[in-house]
mmCIF file of C-alpha atoms in Angstrom:
data_model
loop_
_atom_site.group_PDB
_atom_site.id
_atom_site.type_symbol
_atom_site.label_atom_id
_atom_site.label_comp_id
_atom_site.label_asym_id
_atom_site.label_seq_id
_atom_site.Cartn_x
_atom_site.Cartn_y
_atom_site.Cartn_z
ATOM 1 C CA GLN A 104 -130.753 11.683 168.205
ATOM 2 C CA VAL A 105 -130.229 15.100 169.823
ATOM 3 C CA GLN A 106 -132.289 18.301 171.263
ATOM 4 C CA LEU A 107 -130.933 21.394 171.898
ATOM 5 C CA VAL A 108 -132.643 24.003 174.015
ATOM 6 C CA GLU A 109 -131.098 27.222 174.578
ATOM 7 C CA SER A 110 -132.410 29.665 177.192
ATOM 8 C CA GLY A 111 -131.337 32.894 178.890
ATOM 9 C CA GLY A 112 -132.633 35.618 175.974
ATOM 10 C CA GLY A 113 -133.778 38.245 176.318
ATOM 11 C CA LEU A 114 -134.033 42.351 176.563
ATOM 12 C CA VAL A 115 -131.030 44.010 177.685
ATOM 13 C CA GLN A 116 -129.762 47.684 177.171
ATOM 14 C CA ALA A 117 -127.391 48.638 174.682
ATOM 15 C CA GLY A 118 -123.955 47.847 177.225
ATOM 16 C CA GLY A 119 -125.723 45.136 178.615
ATOM 17 C CA SER A 120 -124.880 41.641 179.032
ATOM 18 C CA LEU A 121 -126.318 37.346 178.470
ATOM 19 C CA ARG A 122 -126.032 34.119 179.206
ATOM 20 C CA LEU A 123 -127.356 32.398 177.201
ATOM 21 C CA SER A 124 -127.081 28.130 177.421
ATOM 22 C CA CYS A 125 -127.812 25.720 175.149
ATOM 23 C CA ALA A 126 -128.542 22.186 176.837
ATOM 24 C CA ALA A 127 -128.374 19.312 174.521
ATOM 25 C CA SER A 128 -129.621 15.566 175.191
ATOM 26 C CA GLY A 129 -127.984 12.147 174.720
ATOM 27 C CA ARG A 130 -124.536 10.670 175.017
ATOM 28 C CA THR A 131 -123.065 12.038 172.054
ATOM 29 C CA PHE A 132 -121.963 15.741 173.272
ATOM 30 C CA SER A 133 -118.893 15.821 173.886
ATOM 31 C CA SER A 134 -117.999 13.888 170.570
ATOM 32 C CA ARG A 135 -119.337 17.137 169.013
ATOM 33 C CA PRO A 136 -118.168 20.319 167.704
ATOM 34 C CA MET A 137 -120.677 23.106 169.325
ATOM 35 C CA GLY A 138 -122.013 27.154 167.370
ATOM 36 C CA TRP A 139 -124.577 29.536 168.325
ATOM 37 C CA PHE A 140 -125.921 31.504 165.482
ATOM 38 C CA ARG A 141 -128.149 34.080 165.245
ATOM 39 C CA GLN A 142 -130.536 35.262 162.348
ATOM 40 C CA ALA A 143 -131.760 39.199 163.022
ATOM 41 C CA SER A 144 -135.129 39.533 160.500
ATOM 42 C CA GLY A 145 -134.785 39.647 157.255
ATOM 43 C CA LYS A 146 -131.101 38.448 157.578
ATOM 44 C CA GLU A 147 -129.356 35.040 156.448
ATOM 45 C CA ARG A 148 -128.121 32.960 159.746
ATOM 46 C CA THR A 149 -124.607 33.763 160.786
ATOM 47 C CA ILE A 150 -122.128 31.978 162.843
ATOM 48 C CA VAL A 151 -121.521 33.667 166.549
ATOM 49 C CA ALA A 152 -118.580 31.379 167.697
ATOM 50 C CA ALA A 153 -118.012 28.117 167.604
ATOM 51 C CA ILE A 154 -116.412 25.781 170.038
ATOM 52 C CA SER A 155 -114.324 22.588 169.909
ATOM 53 C CA ARG A 156 -115.531 18.946 171.017
ATOM 54 C CA GLY A 157 -112.926 19.237 174.239
ATOM 55 C CA GLY A 158 -113.768 22.965 174.354
ATOM 56 C CA GLY A 159 -109.218 24.271 173.347
ATOM 57 C CA ASN A 160 -110.101 25.634 170.281
ATOM 58 C CA THR A 161 -113.182 28.864 169.474
ATOM 59 C CA TYR A 162 -113.797 30.566 166.426
ATOM 60 C CA TYR A 163 -115.808 34.208 166.979
ATOM 61 C CA ALA A 164 -117.280 36.044 164.107
ATOM 62 C CA ASP A 165 -115.152 40.051 164.126
ATOM 63 C CA SER A 166 -118.144 41.617 164.841
ATOM 64 C CA VAL A 167 -118.444 39.913 167.990
ATOM 65 C CA LYS A 168 -113.974 39.733 169.505
ATOM 66 C CA GLY A 169 -113.847 40.905 172.594
ATOM 67 C CA ARG A 170 -116.974 40.690 173.734
ATOM 68 C CA PHE A 171 -118.536 37.530 173.778
ATOM 69 C CA THR A 172 -116.872 34.142 174.433
ATOM 70 C CA ILE A 173 -118.484 30.599 173.905
ATOM 71 C CA SER A 174 -117.511 27.648 177.214
ATOM 72 C CA ARG A 175 -118.901 24.198 177.236
ATOM 73 C CA ASP A 176 -119.252 22.246 180.344
ATOM 74 C CA ASN A 177 -119.365 18.255 178.763
ATOM 75 C CA ALA A 178 -120.308 17.509 182.052
ATOM 76 C CA LYS A 179 -123.386 18.914 182.148
ATOM 77 C CA ASN A 180 -124.210 18.535 178.236
ATOM 78 C CA THR A 181 -124.184 22.264 177.841
ATOM 79 C CA VAL A 182 -122.588 25.368 175.594
ATOM 80 C CA TYR A 183 -122.953 28.938 176.302
ATOM 81 C CA LEU A 184 -123.107 32.246 175.516
ATOM 82 C CA GLN A 185 -121.850 35.219 177.016
ATOM 83 C CA MET A 186 -122.551 37.934 175.791
ATOM 84 C CA ASN A 187 -120.873 41.713 177.239
ATOM 85 C CA SER A 188 -120.800 45.596 175.852
ATOM 86 C CA LEU A 189 -124.338 43.870 173.809
ATOM 87 C CA LYS A 190 -125.134 46.754 170.933
ATOM 88 C CA PRO A 191 -128.491 46.948 169.560
ATOM 89 C CA GLU A 192 -126.681 45.414 166.340
ATOM 90 C CA ASP A 193 -126.935 42.095 168.690
ATOM 91 C CA THR A 194 -130.380 41.798 167.960
ATOM 92 C CA ALA A 195 -131.666 38.508 166.328
ATOM 93 C CA VAL A 196 -132.623 35.349 167.321
ATOM 94 C CA TYR A 197 -130.240 32.911 168.550
ATOM 95 C CA TYR A 198 -129.538 29.510 167.994
ATOM 96 C CA CYS A 199 -127.273 26.806 169.248
ATOM 97 C CA ALA A 200 -125.979 23.798 166.876
ATOM 98 C CA ALA A 201 -124.599 20.362 167.433
ATOM 99 C CA ARG A 202 -122.001 19.208 163.999
ATOM 100 C CA PRO A 203 -122.137 15.264 163.944
ATOM 101 C CA PRO A 204 -119.417 12.885 166.332
ATOM 102 C CA ASP A 205 -115.964 12.571 165.608
ATOM 103 C CA TYR A 206 -115.178 15.979 163.611
ATOM 104 C CA SER A 207 -112.234 17.868 164.986
ATOM 105 C CA GLY A 208 -112.239 21.362 165.190
ATOM 106 C CA THR A 209 -114.463 24.502 164.484
ATOM 107 C CA ALA A 210 -117.155 24.909 162.135
ATOM 108 C CA VAL A 211 -118.801 28.803 160.601
ATOM 109 C CA TYR A 212 -120.829 27.133 157.814
ATOM 110 C CA THR A 213 -124.699 25.920 158.548
ATOM 111 C CA ASP A 214 -124.340 23.286 156.224
ATOM 112 C CA ASP A 215 -122.150 21.707 158.644
ATOM 113 C CA TYR A 216 -124.260 21.415 162.079
ATOM 114 C CA ASN A 217 -126.907 18.978 161.976
ATOM 115 C CA TYR A 218 -128.892 19.939 164.616
ATOM 116 C CA TRP A 219 -130.401 23.029 165.604
ATOM 117 C CA GLY A 220 -132.558 24.725 168.761
ATOM 118 C CA GLN A 221 -135.690 26.591 168.509
ATOM 119 C CA GLY A 222 -133.892 29.541 169.360
ATOM 120 C CA THR A 223 -133.658 32.336 171.927
ATOM 121 C CA GLN A 224 -134.249 35.718 171.103
ATOM 122 C CA VAL A 225 -132.086 38.650 172.311
ATOM 123 C CA THR A 226 -133.550 42.157 172.028
ATOM 124 C CA VAL A 227 -130.774 44.864 172.794
ATOM 125 C CA SER A 228 -132.733 49.049 173.420
ATOM 126 C CA SER A 229 -130.397 51.717 172.392
#
Protein backbone atom coordinates (compact mmCIF):
# COMPACT_ATOMS: atom_id res chain seq x y z
CA GLN A 1 0.00 0.00 0.00
CA VAL A 2 1.22 3.46 -0.93
CA GLN A 3 -0.12 6.73 0.39
CA LEU A 4 0.53 9.92 -1.56
CA VAL A 5 0.08 13.35 -0.01
CA GLU A 6 0.30 16.46 -2.18
CA SER A 7 1.08 19.94 -0.91
CA GLY A 8 2.03 23.34 -2.27
CA GLY A 9 -1.10 24.36 -4.12
CA GLY A 10 -2.71 27.75 -3.74
CA LEU A 11 -3.75 30.98 -5.41
CA VAL A 12 -1.21 32.78 -7.57
CA GLN A 13 -1.31 35.56 -10.15
CA ALA A 14 -0.64 34.86 -13.79
CA GLY A 15 3.10 34.75 -14.42
CA GLY A 16 3.82 33.50 -10.93
CA SER A 17 5.28 30.23 -9.69
CA LEU A 18 4.34 27.39 -7.39
CA ARG A 19 6.12 24.22 -6.35
CA LEU A 20 4.02 21.15 -5.68
CA SER A 21 5.33 18.31 -3.56
CA CYS A 22 4.08 14.75 -3.24
CA ALA A 23 5.29 12.69 -0.31
CA ALA A 24 4.95 8.93 -0.59
CA SER A 25 4.80 6.34 2.15
CA GLY A 26 6.39 2.91 2.02
CA ARG A 27 9.63 1.40 0.78
CA THR A 28 8.86 1.05 -2.93
CA PHE A 29 8.94 4.70 -4.01
CA SER A 30 12.25 4.45 -5.82
CA SER A 31 10.96 1.55 -7.93
CA ARG A 32 7.86 3.39 -9.11
CA PRO A 33 7.54 5.78 -12.03
CA MET A 34 5.54 8.81 -10.93
CA GLY A 35 3.24 11.29 -12.59
CA TRP A 36 1.43 14.55 -12.07
CA PHE A 37 -2.05 14.93 -13.51
CA ARG A 38 -4.56 17.74 -13.38
CA GLN A 39 -8.30 18.03 -13.64
CA ALA A 40 -10.04 21.30 -14.34
CA SER A 41 -13.68 21.73 -13.39
CA GLY A 42 -15.90 19.78 -15.77
CA LYS A 43 -12.98 18.26 -17.67
CA GLU A 44 -11.14 14.96 -17.75
CA ARG A 45 -8.03 14.24 -15.73
CA THR A 46 -4.98 14.59 -17.97
CA ILE A 47 -1.24 14.11 -17.72
CA VAL A 48 0.92 17.07 -16.87
CA ALA A 49 4.30 15.44 -16.40
CA ALA A 50 5.83 12.06 -15.64
CA ILE A 51 9.18 10.80 -14.43
CA SER A 52 10.91 7.45 -14.51
CA ARG A 53 12.07 5.53 -11.45
CA GLY A 54 15.55 7.02 -11.38
CA GLY A 55 14.54 10.40 -12.76
CA GLY A 56 16.48 10.06 -16.00
CA ASN A 57 13.42 10.10 -18.25
CA THR A 58 10.71 12.72 -18.14
CA TYR A 59 7.58 13.53 -20.11
CA TYR A 60 5.68 16.81 -20.36
CA ALA A 61 2.35 17.69 -21.88
CA ASP A 62 2.76 20.16 -24.72
CA SER A 63 0.82 22.78 -22.78
CA VAL A 64 3.42 22.92 -19.99
CA LYS A 65 6.70 22.28 -21.82
CA GLY A 66 9.28 24.90 -20.97
CA ARG A 67 7.29 26.12 -17.95
CA PHE A 68 6.97 23.10 -15.63
CA THR A 69 9.68 20.79 -14.31
CA ILE A 70 9.15 17.41 -12.67
CA SER A 71 11.80 15.99 -10.38
CA ARG A 72 12.12 13.42 -7.62
CA ASP A 73 14.22 12.77 -4.56
CA ASN A 74 14.18 9.04 -3.88
CA ALA A 75 15.97 9.50 -0.56
CA LYS A 76 13.03 11.64 0.60
CA ASN A 77 10.28 9.61 -1.10
CA THR A 78 9.11 12.81 -2.75
CA VAL A 79 8.27 13.96 -6.26
CA TYR A 80 8.03 17.63 -7.17
CA LEU A 81 6.41 19.78 -9.81
CA GLN A 82 7.94 23.22 -10.26
CA MET A 83 5.46 25.42 -12.10
CA ASN A 84 6.65 28.72 -13.58
CA SER A 85 5.00 31.31 -15.80
CA LEU A 86 1.60 30.12 -14.65
CA LYS A 87 -1.44 30.90 -16.76
CA PRO A 88 -5.15 31.02 -15.86
CA GLU A 89 -5.64 27.87 -17.94
CA ASP A 90 -3.36 26.01 -15.51
CA THR A 91 -6.10 26.30 -12.90
CA ALA A 92 -7.06 22.79 -11.79
CA VAL A 93 -6.79 20.21 -9.06
CA TYR A 94 -3.35 18.62 -9.36
CA TYR A 95 -2.90 14.96 -8.51
CA CYS A 96 0.20 12.92 -7.86
CA ALA A 97 0.14 9.29 -9.01
CA ALA A 98 2.35 6.21 -8.68
CA ARG A 99 2.75 3.32 -11.11
CA PRO A 100 3.22 -0.27 -10.01
CA PRO A 101 6.84 -1.10 -9.12
CA ASP A 102 9.53 -1.95 -11.66
CA TYR A 103 7.94 -0.47 -14.78
CA SER A 104 10.50 1.42 -16.84
CA GLY A 105 10.17 4.79 -18.51
CA THR A 106 7.20 7.12 -18.13
CA ALA A 107 3.45 6.73 -18.58
CA VAL A 108 0.78 9.18 -19.61
CA TYR A 109 -2.58 7.49 -19.05
CA THR A 110 -4.54 7.41 -15.79
CA ASP A 111 -4.96 3.64 -16.14
CA ASP A 112 -1.18 3.24 -15.96
CA TYR A 113 -1.20 4.37 -12.34
CA ASN A 114 -2.59 2.49 -9.38
CA TYR A 115 -2.13 4.93 -6.49
CA TRP A 116 -3.37 8.51 -6.32
CA GLY A 117 -3.11 11.39 -3.92
CA GLN A 118 -6.08 13.44 -2.76
CA GLY A 119 -5.20 16.39 -4.97
CA THR A 120 -4.20 19.98 -4.36
CA GLN A 121 -5.97 23.00 -5.84
CA VAL A 122 -4.00 25.42 -8.01
CA THR A 123 -5.78 28.62 -8.98
CA VAL A 124 -4.17 31.15 -11.30
CA SER A 125 -5.80 34.56 -11.46
CA SER A 126 -5.54 36.83 -14.48
